[in-house]
Coordinates of N, CA and C in Angstrom, one line a residue:
M175 N -18.5 54.8 17.0 CA -18.0 56.1 16.8 C -16.4 56.1 17.3
D176 N -15.5 56.5 16.5 CA -13.9 56.6 16.8 C -13.9 58.1 17.5
K177 N -13.6 58.4 18.5 CA -13.5 59.5 19.5 C -12.2 60.3 18.9
K178 N -11.4 59.5 18.1 CA -10.1 60.4 17.5 C -10.6 60.9 16.1
S179 N -11.4 60.6 15.6 CA -11.9 61.0 14.2 C -12.6 62.4 14.3
K180 N -12.2 63.0 13.4 CA -13.0 64.4 13.3 C -14.3 64.3 12.8
T181 N -15.2 64.8 13.6 CA -16.7 64.4 13.4 C -17.3 65.4 12.8
G182 N -18.1 65.1 11.9 CA -18.9 66.4 11.1 C -20.5 65.9 11.0
I183 N -21.2 67.1 11.0 CA -22.8 66.9 10.7 C -23.3 67.4 9.5
A184 N -24.1 66.9 8.9 CA -24.4 67.3 7.7 C -26.2 67.5 7.8
L185 N -26.6 68.8 7.8 CA -28.0 69.2 8.1 C -28.9 69.9 6.5
G186 N -29.7 68.6 6.4 CA -30.4 68.7 5.4 C -31.5 69.6 5.3
G187 N -32.3 69.7 4.0 CA -33.2 70.7 3.8 C -34.4 70.0 4.0
G188 N -35.5 71.1 4.3 CA -36.9 70.4 4.5 C -37.7 71.5 5.1
A189 N -37.5 72.7 4.5 CA -38.3 73.7 5.0 C -38.6 73.9 6.4
V190 N -39.7 74.2 6.8 CA -40.0 74.2 8.5 C -39.9 72.9 9.2
L191 N -39.5 71.9 8.5 CA -39.2 70.5 9.4 C -37.8 70.7 9.9
G192 N -36.9 71.7 9.2 CA -35.6 72.1 9.8 C -35.7 72.5 11.1
A193 N -36.7 72.8 12.0 CA -36.5 73.1 13.2 C -36.2 71.9 14.1
A194 N -36.5 70.6 13.3 CA -36.1 69.2 14.1 C -34.3 69.2 14.1
H195 N -33.7 70.0 13.2 CA -32.3 69.9 13.5 C -31.9 70.3 15.0
I196 N -32.6 71.5 15.5 CA -32.2 71.8 17.0 C -32.5 70.9 17.7
G197 N -33.2 70.1 17.7 CA -33.6 69.0 18.7 C -32.3 67.9 18.5
V198 N -31.9 67.6 17.1 CA -31.0 66.6 16.9 C -29.7 67.3 17.5
L199 N -29.4 68.3 17.3 CA -28.0 69.1 17.8 C -28.1 68.7 19.4
K200 N -29.1 69.1 20.0 CA -29.2 69.1 21.4 C -29.0 67.6 22.0
A201 N -29.6 66.8 21.2 CA -29.4 65.3 21.8 C -27.8 65.1 21.5
V202 N -27.5 65.4 20.4 CA -25.8 65.1 20.1 C -24.9 65.7 21.1
E203 N -25.4 67.0 21.6 CA -24.4 67.6 22.3 C -24.6 67.0 23.8
E204 N -25.8 66.5 24.4 CA -25.9 65.5 25.4 C -25.4 64.3 25.5
A205 N -24.9 63.9 24.2 CA -24.2 62.4 24.0 C -22.7 62.6 24.3
N206 N -22.4 64.0 24.1 CA -20.9 64.2 24.5 C -20.4 64.2 23.0
I207 N -20.8 64.3 22.1 CA -20.2 64.1 20.6 C -19.6 65.5 20.1
K208 N -18.6 65.7 20.0 CA -18.1 67.1 19.5 C -18.1 66.9 18.1
I209 N -18.8 68.2 17.7 CA -18.7 68.6 16.2 C -17.6 69.4 16.0
D210 N -16.8 68.9 14.7 CA -15.8 69.4 14.4 C -16.1 70.4 13.1
Y211 N -17.0 69.8 12.1 CA -17.1 70.2 11.2 C -18.7 70.1 10.9
I212 N -19.2 71.3 10.0 CA -20.6 71.5 9.6 C -21.2 72.0 8.6
T213 N -21.6 71.4 8.0 CA -22.5 71.8 6.6 C -24.0 71.7 6.8
G214 N -24.4 72.7 5.7 CA -26.1 72.7 5.6 C -26.6 73.2 4.4
T215 N -27.7 72.6 4.0 CA -28.5 72.9 3.1 C -29.8 73.4 3.2
S216 N -30.3 74.6 2.7 CA -31.6 75.2 2.8 C -31.8 75.6 4.1
I217 N -33.0 75.2 5.0 CA -33.0 75.4 6.2 C -32.1 75.0 7.1
G218 N -31.4 73.9 6.7 CA -30.1 73.2 7.4 C -29.0 74.3 7.4
S219 N -29.0 74.9 6.4 CA -27.8 76.2 6.5 C -27.8 77.2 7.6
L220 N -29.5 77.3 8.0 CA -29.4 78.3 8.9 C -29.2 77.9 10.2
V221 N -29.7 76.7 10.6 CA -29.5 76.1 11.8 C -27.9 75.8 11.9
A222 N -27.3 75.4 10.7 CA -25.7 75.0 10.9 C -24.9 76.3 11.0
T223 N -25.3 77.4 10.7 CA -24.7 78.7 10.9 C -24.8 79.2 12.3
L224 N -25.7 79.2 12.9 CA -26.2 79.4 14.2 C -25.4 78.7 15.2
Y225 N -25.3 77.6 14.8 CA -24.6 76.4 15.6 C -23.1 76.7 15.5
A226 N -22.7 77.1 14.4 CA -21.1 77.1 13.9 C -20.5 78.3 14.4
F227 N -21.4 79.2 14.8 CA -21.0 80.4 15.4 C -21.3 80.6 16.9
D228 N -21.4 79.5 17.5 CA -21.4 79.1 18.9 C -22.7 79.8 19.7
I229 N -23.6 79.8 19.0 CA -24.8 80.3 19.7 C -25.3 79.2 20.3
E230 N -25.7 79.1 21.6 CA -26.2 78.0 22.4 C -27.4 77.5 22.0
I231 N -27.9 76.1 22.0 CA -28.8 75.5 21.8 C -30.2 76.3 22.3
K232 N -30.3 76.4 23.6 CA -31.7 77.4 24.0 C -31.7 78.6 23.3
E233 N -30.8 79.2 22.9 CA -31.0 80.4 22.1 C -31.5 80.3 20.5
I234 N -31.0 79.2 20.0 CA -31.2 78.9 18.6 C -32.7 78.5 18.6
E235 N -33.3 77.7 19.9 CA -34.5 77.3 19.9 C -35.7 78.6 19.9
E236 N -35.0 79.6 20.8 CA -36.1 80.8 20.8 C -36.1 81.7 19.5
I237 N -34.9 81.5 18.9 CA -34.9 82.2 17.6 C -36.1 81.5 16.5
A238 N -35.9 80.3 16.5 CA -36.8 79.3 15.8 C -38.3 79.5 16.2
K239 N -38.6 79.4 17.4 CA -39.8 79.5 17.8 C -40.5 81.1 17.4
N240 N -39.8 81.8 17.1 CA -40.3 83.1 16.6 C -40.2 83.5 15.2
L241 N -39.8 82.4 14.4 CA -39.9 82.3 13.1 C -41.3 82.4 12.7
S242 N -41.5 82.9 11.4 CA -42.7 82.8 10.7 C -42.5 83.2 9.4
W243 N -43.4 83.1 8.3 CA -43.1 83.3 6.9 C -43.2 85.0 6.9
N244 N -43.9 85.5 7.6 CA -44.1 86.9 7.6 C -42.8 87.7 8.0
N245 N -42.0 87.2 8.8 CA -40.8 87.9 9.4 C -39.6 87.5 8.6
I246 N -39.5 86.5 7.7 CA -38.4 86.2 7.2 C -38.6 86.2 5.3
T247 N -39.8 86.6 5.0 CA -40.2 86.9 3.7 C -40.8 88.3 3.6
K248 N -40.7 88.8 2.3 CA -41.5 89.8 1.9 C -42.0 89.8 0.3
P249 N -43.0 90.3 -0.1 CA -43.3 90.6 -1.6 C -42.0 91.1 -2.3
T250 N -42.0 90.6 -3.5 CA -41.0 91.4 -4.5 C -41.7 91.5 -6.0
L251 N -41.0 92.4 -6.6 CA -41.5 92.8 -7.9 C -40.7 92.1 -8.9
S252 N -39.7 91.4 -8.3 CA -39.0 90.4 -9.2 C -39.7 89.6 -10.0
K253 N -39.1 89.6 -11.5 CA -39.8 88.4 -12.1 C -39.2 86.9 -12.1
Y254 N -38.4 87.1 -11.1 CA -37.7 85.3 -10.8 C -38.4 84.6 -9.7
G255 N -39.2 85.6 -8.9 CA -39.9 84.9 -7.8 C -41.0 85.7 -7.3
L256 N -41.9 85.1 -6.4 CA -43.1 85.5 -5.6 C -42.5 86.6 -4.4
L257 N -41.4 86.0 -3.8 CA -41.1 86.6 -2.6 C -39.7 86.9 -2.6
S258 N -39.0 87.8 -1.7 CA -37.7 87.8 -1.2 C -37.4 87.5 0.3
N259 N -36.3 86.5 0.3 CA -36.1 86.1 1.6 C -34.9 86.9 2.1
K260 N -35.0 88.1 1.7 CA -33.9 89.0 2.4 C -34.0 89.5 3.9
N261 N -35.0 89.3 4.3 CA -35.2 89.6 5.8 C -34.4 88.6 6.7
L262 N -34.1 87.4 6.2 CA -33.1 86.3 7.0 C -31.8 87.3 7.3
K263 N -31.5 88.1 6.5 CA -30.3 88.9 6.7 C -30.2 89.5 7.9
S264 N -31.4 90.2 8.5 CA -31.6 91.1 9.6 C -31.6 89.7 10.6
L265 N -32.2 88.9 10.5 CA -32.2 88.1 11.5 C -31.0 87.2 11.8
I266 N -30.2 87.1 11.2 CA -28.7 86.4 11.0 C -27.7 87.6 11.7
H267 N -28.0 88.7 11.2 CA -27.4 90.1 11.8 C -27.3 90.1 13.2
N268 N -28.8 89.8 13.7 CA -29.3 90.1 15.0 C -28.7 89.2 15.6
A269 N -28.4 88.0 15.3 CA -27.8 86.9 16.1 C -26.5 86.7 16.2
I270 N -25.8 87.0 15.2 CA -24.3 86.8 15.3 C -23.3 87.9 14.5
G271 N -24.3 89.0 14.2 CA -23.6 90.4 13.4 C -23.4 90.1 12.1
N272 N -22.7 91.1 11.5 CA -22.5 90.8 10.1 C -21.2 90.3 9.9
R273 N -21.1 89.0 9.5 CA -20.0 88.0 9.8 C -19.5 87.2 8.6
N274 N -18.3 86.9 8.3 CA -18.1 86.1 7.2 C -17.8 84.6 7.5
I275 N -18.1 83.6 6.8 CA -18.3 82.2 6.9 C -16.8 81.9 7.5
E276 N -15.9 82.3 7.3 CA -14.3 82.1 7.6 C -14.3 82.5 9.3
E277 N -15.3 83.2 9.8 CA -15.0 83.4 11.2 C -15.9 82.6 12.2
A278 N -16.3 81.7 11.7 CA -17.0 80.5 12.5 C -16.2 79.7 13.2
K279 N -16.8 79.3 14.5 CA -16.1 78.7 15.4 C -16.0 77.1 15.0
I280 N -16.8 76.6 14.4 CA -16.8 75.4 13.7 C -16.7 75.5 12.3
P281 N -15.6 75.1 11.4 CA -15.7 75.3 10.0 C -17.2 74.8 9.2
L282 N -17.4 75.7 8.6 CA -18.8 75.6 7.9 C -18.9 75.8 6.5
A283 N -19.7 75.1 6.0 CA -19.9 75.1 4.4 C -21.5 75.1 4.4
M284 N -22.1 75.7 3.1 CA -23.6 75.8 2.8 C -23.5 75.6 1.4
I285 N -24.5 74.9 0.8 CA -24.9 74.3 -0.6 C -25.9 75.2 -1.1
A286 N -25.6 75.7 -2.1 CA -26.7 76.4 -3.2 C -26.4 75.9 -4.6
T287 N -27.4 76.2 -5.5 CA -27.3 75.7 -7.0 C -27.2 76.8 -7.9
D288 N -26.3 76.6 -8.7 CA -26.1 77.9 -9.8 C -27.5 77.5 -10.8
I289 N -28.5 78.4 -10.8 CA -29.6 78.1 -11.6 C -29.0 78.3 -13.4
S290 N -28.0 79.0 -13.5 CA -27.5 79.1 -14.9 C -27.4 77.5 -15.5
N291 N -26.6 76.7 -14.8 CA -26.0 75.7 -15.4 C -26.4 74.4 -14.5
G292 N -27.0 74.7 -13.3 CA -27.6 73.6 -12.3 C -26.4 73.0 -11.6
E293 N -25.4 73.5 -11.5 CA -24.2 72.9 -10.6 C -24.2 73.3 -9.3
R294 N -23.6 72.3 -8.5 CA -23.5 72.7 -7.0 C -22.4 73.9 -6.7
V295 N -22.9 74.6 -5.8 CA -21.8 75.9 -5.2 C -21.8 75.5 -3.9
V296 N -20.5 75.3 -3.4 CA -20.1 75.3 -2.0 C -20.0 76.5 -1.5
L297 N -20.6 77.0 -0.5 CA -20.4 78.5 0.1 C -19.4 78.2 1.4
N298 N -18.2 78.5 1.5 CA -17.5 78.5 2.4 C -16.3 79.5 3.0
S299 N -16.9 80.6 2.2 CA -16.3 81.9 2.5 C -17.0 83.3 2.1
G300 N -17.0 84.4 2.5 CA -18.0 85.3 2.4 C -18.9 85.7 3.4
S301 N -19.6 86.2 2.6 CA -20.7 86.9 3.9 C -21.7 85.7 4.0
V302 N -21.8 85.6 5.4 CA -22.7 84.4 6.2 C -23.9 84.5 5.7
S303 N -24.7 85.8 5.8 CA -26.1 86.1 5.5 C -26.5 86.0 4.2
D304 N -25.7 86.6 3.2 CA -26.0 86.2 1.7 C -25.9 84.7 1.4
S305 N -25.0 83.9 1.9 CA -24.9 82.4 2.0 C -26.2 81.8 2.1
V306 N -26.6 82.0 3.5 CA -27.6 81.6 4.2 C -29.0 81.8 3.1
M307 N -29.0 83.2 2.7 CA -30.3 83.5 1.9 C -30.3 82.9 0.4
A308 N -29.0 82.5 0.0 CA -28.9 81.8 -1.2 C -29.1 80.1 -1.2
S309 N -28.8 79.6 0.1 CA -28.9 78.0 0.0 C -30.4 77.7 0.5
T310 N -31.2 78.9 0.9 CA -32.6 78.8 1.2 C -33.7 79.2 0.4
C311 N -32.9 79.7 -0.8 CA -33.8 80.3 -1.9 C -34.4 79.3 -2.5
I312 N -35.8 78.7 -2.3 CA -36.6 77.9 -2.8 C -37.1 78.2 -4.1
P313 N -36.6 77.6 -5.1 CA -37.2 78.2 -6.4 C -38.7 78.2 -6.8
G314 N -39.1 79.5 -7.4 CA -40.3 79.7 -7.6 C -41.1 80.6 -6.4
I315 N -40.6 80.4 -5.3 CA -41.0 81.2 -3.9 C -40.2 82.5 -3.8
F316 N -39.0 82.2 -3.9 CA -38.0 83.3 -3.6 C -37.2 83.6 -4.7
K317 N -36.7 84.9 -4.8 CA -35.9 85.1 -6.1 C -34.6 84.9 -5.9
P318 N -33.7 84.6 -7.1 CA -32.5 84.3 -6.5 C -31.6 85.1 -6.0
V319 N -30.6 84.7 -5.3 CA -29.7 85.5 -4.8 C -28.2 85.7 -5.5
E320 N -27.9 86.5 -5.9 CA -26.5 86.9 -6.6 C -25.2 86.8 -5.6
I321 N -24.4 86.1 -5.9 CA -23.0 86.0 -5.3 C -22.0 85.9 -6.6
E322 N -21.0 86.9 -6.3 CA -20.0 86.7 -7.3 C -20.5 86.4 -8.7
E323 N -21.4 87.0 -9.2 CA -22.1 87.3 -10.4 C -22.6 85.7 -10.9
K324 N -22.9 84.9 -9.7 CA -23.9 83.6 -10.2 C -25.3 84.0 -9.4
M325 N -26.0 83.4 -10.0 CA -27.4 83.7 -9.7 C -27.9 82.4 -8.9
L326 N -27.9 82.3 -7.8 CA -28.1 81.1 -6.7 C -29.5 80.8 -6.3
I327 N -29.8 79.5 -6.2 CA -31.2 79.1 -5.7 C -30.8 77.9 -4.6
D328 N -31.9 77.5 -4.2 CA -31.7 76.3 -2.8 C -30.6 75.3 -3.4
G329 N -30.0 75.0 -2.3 CA -28.8 73.7 -2.7 C -29.7 72.5 -2.7
G330 N -30.9 72.3 -2.2 CA -31.5 70.9 -2.1 C -31.6 70.4 -3.5
I331 N -31.4 71.1 -4.7 CA -31.6 70.6 -5.9 C -30.4 69.6 -6.2
V332 N -29.1 69.9 -5.6 CA -27.6 69.2 -6.1 C -27.2 68.6 -4.7
E333 N -27.6 68.9 -3.4 CA -27.1 68.1 -2.3 C -27.8 68.6 -1.3
N334 N -29.1 67.8 -1.1 CA -30.0 68.1 -0.2 C -29.5 67.9 1.2
V335 N -28.9 66.8 1.4 CA -27.9 66.5 2.6 C -26.4 66.3 2.5
P336 N -26.0 67.4 2.7 CA -24.7 67.7 2.3 C -23.5 67.0 2.8
V337 N -23.6 65.6 2.7 CA -22.4 64.5 3.0 C -21.1 64.9 2.5
E338 N -21.2 64.5 1.2 CA -20.2 64.6 0.2 C -19.1 66.2 0.5
S339 N -19.9 67.1 0.7 CA -19.2 68.1 1.1 C -18.6 68.2 2.5
L340 N -19.3 67.7 3.3 CA -18.8 67.5 4.6 C -17.5 66.9 4.6
K341 N -17.4 65.7 4.1 CA -16.2 64.9 3.8 C -14.9 66.0 3.2
N342 N -15.4 66.6 2.2 CA -14.6 67.4 1.4 C -13.9 68.6 2.2
I343 N -14.5 69.1 3.2 CA -13.7 70.1 4.2 C -12.9 69.5 5.2
G344 N -13.4 68.2 5.4 CA -12.4 67.8 6.6 C -12.9 66.5 7.5
A345 N -14.3 66.5 7.4 CA -14.8 65.5 8.3 C -14.3 64.0 8.0
E346 N -14.0 63.3 9.0 CA -13.6 61.9 9.0 C -14.7 60.9 9.2
Y347 N -15.7 61.5 10.4 CA -16.6 60.5 10.7 C -18.1 61.5 10.5
V348 N -18.8 61.1 9.6 CA -20.0 61.8 9.1 C -21.3 61.5 9.5
I349 N -22.1 62.4 10.2 CA -23.3 62.3 10.7 C -24.3 63.1 9.6
G350 N -25.3 62.2 9.0 CA -26.2 62.7 8.1 C -27.5 63.0 8.6
V351 N -28.1 64.0 8.5 CA -29.6 64.2 9.4 C -30.3 64.5 8.0
D352 N -31.4 63.6 7.8 CA -32.3 63.6 6.6 C -33.7 63.9 7.4
L353 N -34.3 64.9 6.6 CA -35.6 65.3 7.3 C -36.9 64.8 6.5
N354 N -36.4 64.0 5.3 CA -37.6 63.8 4.5 C -37.8 62.3 3.9
P355 N -37.5 61.3 4.7 CA -37.3 59.9 4.3 C -38.6 59.3 3.9
V356 N -39.6 59.9 4.8 CA -40.7 59.3 4.8 C -41.9 60.5 4.9
H357 N -42.4 60.9 4.2 CA -43.5 62.1 4.4 C -45.0 61.9 3.6
T358 N -45.9 62.3 4.6 CA -47.3 62.6 4.1 C -47.4 63.9 3.6
Y359 N -47.6 64.2 2.3 CA -47.6 65.7 1.9 C -48.9 66.5 2.3
G360 N -50.0 65.5 1.9 CA -51.4 66.0 2.1 C -51.8 66.9 1.1
K361 N -53.0 67.4 1.1 CA -53.5 68.3 0.3 C -52.9 69.6 0.5
P362 N -52.4 70.4 -0.7 CA -51.8 71.7 -0.5 C -52.9 72.9 -0.1
N363 N -52.5 73.7 0.7 CA -53.6 74.9 1.1 C -53.2 76.1 0.4
N364 N -52.0 76.1 -0.4 CA -51.8 77.3 -1.1 C -50.9 77.1 -2.1
I365 N -50.4 78.1 -2.7 CA -49.3 78.1 -3.8 C -47.9 77.6 -2.9
V366 N -47.7 78.1 -1.7 CA -46.2 77.8 -1.5 C -46.3 76.1 -1.2
D367 N -47.7 75.8 -0.5 CA -47.3 74.3 -0.4 C -47.2 73.4 -1.7
V368 N -47.9 73.9 -2.6 CA -47.9 73.4 -4.1 C -46.5 73.2 -4.5
I369 N -45.8 74.5 -4.3 CA -44.4 74.4 -4.8 C -43.4 73.8 -3.8
L370 N -43.6 73.7 -2.4 CA -42.7 72.9 -1.5 C -42.9 71.4 -1.8
N371 N -44.3 71.1 -2.0 CA -44.3 69.5 -2.4 C -43.5 68.9 -3.4
S372 N -43.9 69.8 -4.6 CA -43.3 69.5 -5.8 C -41.9 69.3 -5.6
F373 N -41.2 70.5 -5.0 CA -39.8 70.8 -4.9 C -39.2 69.1 -4.0
H374 N -39.8 68.9 -2.9 CA -39.5 67.8 -2.2 C -39.6 66.6 -3.0
Y375 N -40.8 66.4 -3.7 CA -40.7 65.1 -4.6 C -39.8 65.0 -5.3
S376 N -39.4 66.0 -5.8 CA -38.1 65.9 -7.1 C -37.0 65.6 -6.5
I377 N -36.7 65.9 -5.2 CA -35.3 65.8 -4.6 C -35.0 64.4 -3.7
K378 N -36.2 63.7 -3.6 CA -36.3 62.6 -2.6 C -35.6 61.5 -3.0
Q379 N -35.4 61.2 -4.6 CA -34.8 60.0 -5.1 C -33.3 59.9 -5.1
T380 N -32.7 61.5 -5.3 CA -31.3 61.7 -5.2 C -30.7 61.6 -3.8
V381 N -31.6 62.0 -2.7 CA -30.9 62.3 -1.5 C -30.4 60.8 -1.0
K382 N -31.4 59.5 -1.5 CA -30.9 58.5 -1.3 C -29.2 58.0 -1.3
F383 N -29.0 58.4 -2.6 CA -27.8 58.4 -2.9 C -26.6 59.1 -2.4
Q384 N -27.2 60.3 -1.9 CA -26.2 61.2 -1.2 C -26.0 60.7 0.3
L385 N -26.9 59.8 0.9 CA -26.8 59.2 2.2 C -25.6 58.1 2.4
N386 N -25.3 57.5 1.2 CA -24.5 56.3 1.1 C -23.3 56.3 2.0
N387 N -22.6 57.7 1.8 CA -21.5 58.0 2.4 C -21.3 58.5 3.6
A388 N -22.7 58.7 4.4 CA -22.9 58.9 5.8 C -22.4 57.6 6.8
D389 N -21.6 58.1 7.8 CA -21.2 57.0 8.9 C -22.5 56.6 9.7
L390 N -23.2 57.5 10.0 CA -24.3 57.7 11.0 C -25.4 58.3 10.2
L391 N -26.7 57.7 9.9 CA -27.8 58.4 9.5 C -28.8 58.6 10.7
I392 N -29.5 59.9 10.7 CA -30.3 60.2 11.8 C -31.4 60.7 10.9
Q393 N -32.6 60.2 10.8 CA -33.6 60.5 10.3 C -35.1 60.3 11.1
P394 N -35.2 61.6 11.6 CA -36.3 61.6 12.4 C -37.7 61.4 11.5
D395 N -38.7 60.6 12.4 CA -40.0 60.4 11.7 C -40.7 61.6 11.7
L396 N -40.9 62.5 10.9 CA -41.4 63.7 10.6 C -42.8 63.7 9.8
S397 N -43.0 62.4 9.5 CA -44.1 62.1 8.6 C -45.6 63.0 8.9
S398 N -45.9 63.3 10.1 CA -47.0 63.8 10.4 C -47.0 65.3 10.5
F399 N -45.8 66.0 10.1 CA -45.8 67.4 10.1 C -45.8 68.1 8.8
N400 N -46.0 69.3 8.5 CA -46.6 69.9 7.3 C -45.1 70.8 7.4
L401 N -44.7 70.9 5.9 CA -43.6 71.3 5.4 C -43.6 73.0 5.6
S402 N -44.8 73.5 5.7 CA -45.0 74.7 5.8 C -45.7 75.6 7.1
N403 N -45.9 75.1 8.0 CA -46.6 75.5 9.0 C -45.6 75.6 10.3
T404 N -45.4 76.9 10.6 CA -44.3 77.4 11.5 C -45.0 77.1 12.9
N405 N -46.4 77.1 13.0 CA -46.8 76.4 14.6 C -46.3 75.1 15.0
Q406 N -45.8 74.4 14.3 CA -45.6 73.1 14.7 C -43.8 73.3 15.5
I407 N -43.5 74.2 15.1 CA -41.7 74.5 15.6 C -41.3 73.7 16.7
S408 N -41.9 74.3 18.0 CA -41.6 73.2 19.1 C -41.8 71.9 19.2
S409 N -42.9 71.4 18.4 CA -43.1 70.0 18.6 C -41.9 69.2 17.4
L410 N -41.7 69.9 16.4 CA -40.6 69.6 15.6 C -39.2 69.4 16.6
I411 N -38.9 70.5 17.1 CA -37.6 70.5 17.9 C -37.6 69.3 18.9
E412 N -38.7 69.2 19.6 CA -38.8 67.9 20.5 C -38.6 66.5 19.7
K413 N -39.5 66.4 18.5 CA -39.3 65.4 17.9 C -37.8 64.7 17.3
G414 N -37.5 65.9 16.8 CA -36.0 65.7 16.5 C -35.0 65.4 17.6
Y415 N -35.2 65.9 18.9 CA -34.6 65.4 20.0 C -34.9 64.0 20.6
Q416 N -36.1 63.8 20.7 CA -36.3 62.1 21.0 C -36.0 61.2 20.2
D417 N -36.1 61.5 18.8 CA -35.6 60.2 17.9 C -34.1 60.1 18.1
T418 N -33.6 61.2 18.2 CA -31.9 61.1 18.0 C -31.5 60.6 19.1
K419 N -32.0 60.9 20.4 CA -31.6 60.3 21.4 C -31.8 59.1 21.5
Q420 N -33.0 58.3 20.6 CA -33.3 56.8 20.8 C -32.2 56.4 19.8
I421 N -31.9 56.9 18.7 CA -30.8 56.2 17.7 C -29.5 56.2 18.3
L422 N -28.9 57.5 19.0 CA -27.6 57.4 19.8 C -27.6 56.3 21.0
A423 N -28.7 56.0 21.7 CA -28.6 54.9 22.7 C -28.4 53.8 22.1
N424 N -28.9 53.4 20.8 CA -28.8 52.1 20.1 C -27.7 51.9 19.4
L425 N -26.4 52.9 19.5 CA -25.3 52.7 18.9 C -24.4 51.6 19.6

C-alpha cells in the first residue's frame, strides 16, 4: 500500500451482516491506515455515514448494538412496501444532527437505485438521513424514498460494493469490503428472510465484476450468520475485526 496515495474504502450491503463493517474499520484504524474517501451501499451507507462524520468506532459499536428491526422500521400503508425505514432518520439525527453530505469530515458518497429506470444514483450532496434511507431501502420490504423527484431503492441492485464510485470521487487506492462472498442462507423464518435471501442471491454474480477494480479486497467469513437476526451484532463486529486483522497482517 502506497502511503502517499489517497486511500478510500467501499462498504458493501448485507443487511444485518453490515455490523461487520465496524470491526473492519476498527482493524483498519489500528493498522494506521488513513481513510481519505468513503462510500457505502445499503447498510454500508449507514456505517460509512457515521464514520465519515467522525463518530468514534466505540460509539458506532454502541449504536449498532442497540439496533433492532423494531427501532429502525415501522408499518406503512404504502402500496410500494410493507414497512417504512423512516426511523433511520431519527437515529442519524441523534448521532450527527440534521446534516448534509457535504459537511462530512471524510468525503462521502452513497449508492441508490432509481426504480423507474434501474440506473445507479450516486448520492454525494443533500440530506444525509434521506440518502441513507434511500440506499438502505430494500425493495419489497421498505417503501421507496423520493429525492429530487426520483423514487429510490437499495443501491445493492446496481453497485453493492461501491468500488467504482469510490474511484470516481477521488480515491487512488481502493479497499473493497464484501460481506456476501460465501453465505449459507438456510430456511427462511418469515417474509423478511424470503425477500432478503432472494435479493442477495440476485446481486451475488454482479458483485464479482464490481470487485475487480479493488486494490485490496476484504471479505470476512460471515457464512454462519443470518441476514436478519440483530442478536448477532456483537459477534459480527468481532468477526469483521479479527478477519480484517489477519488480512492486513498478511499484506
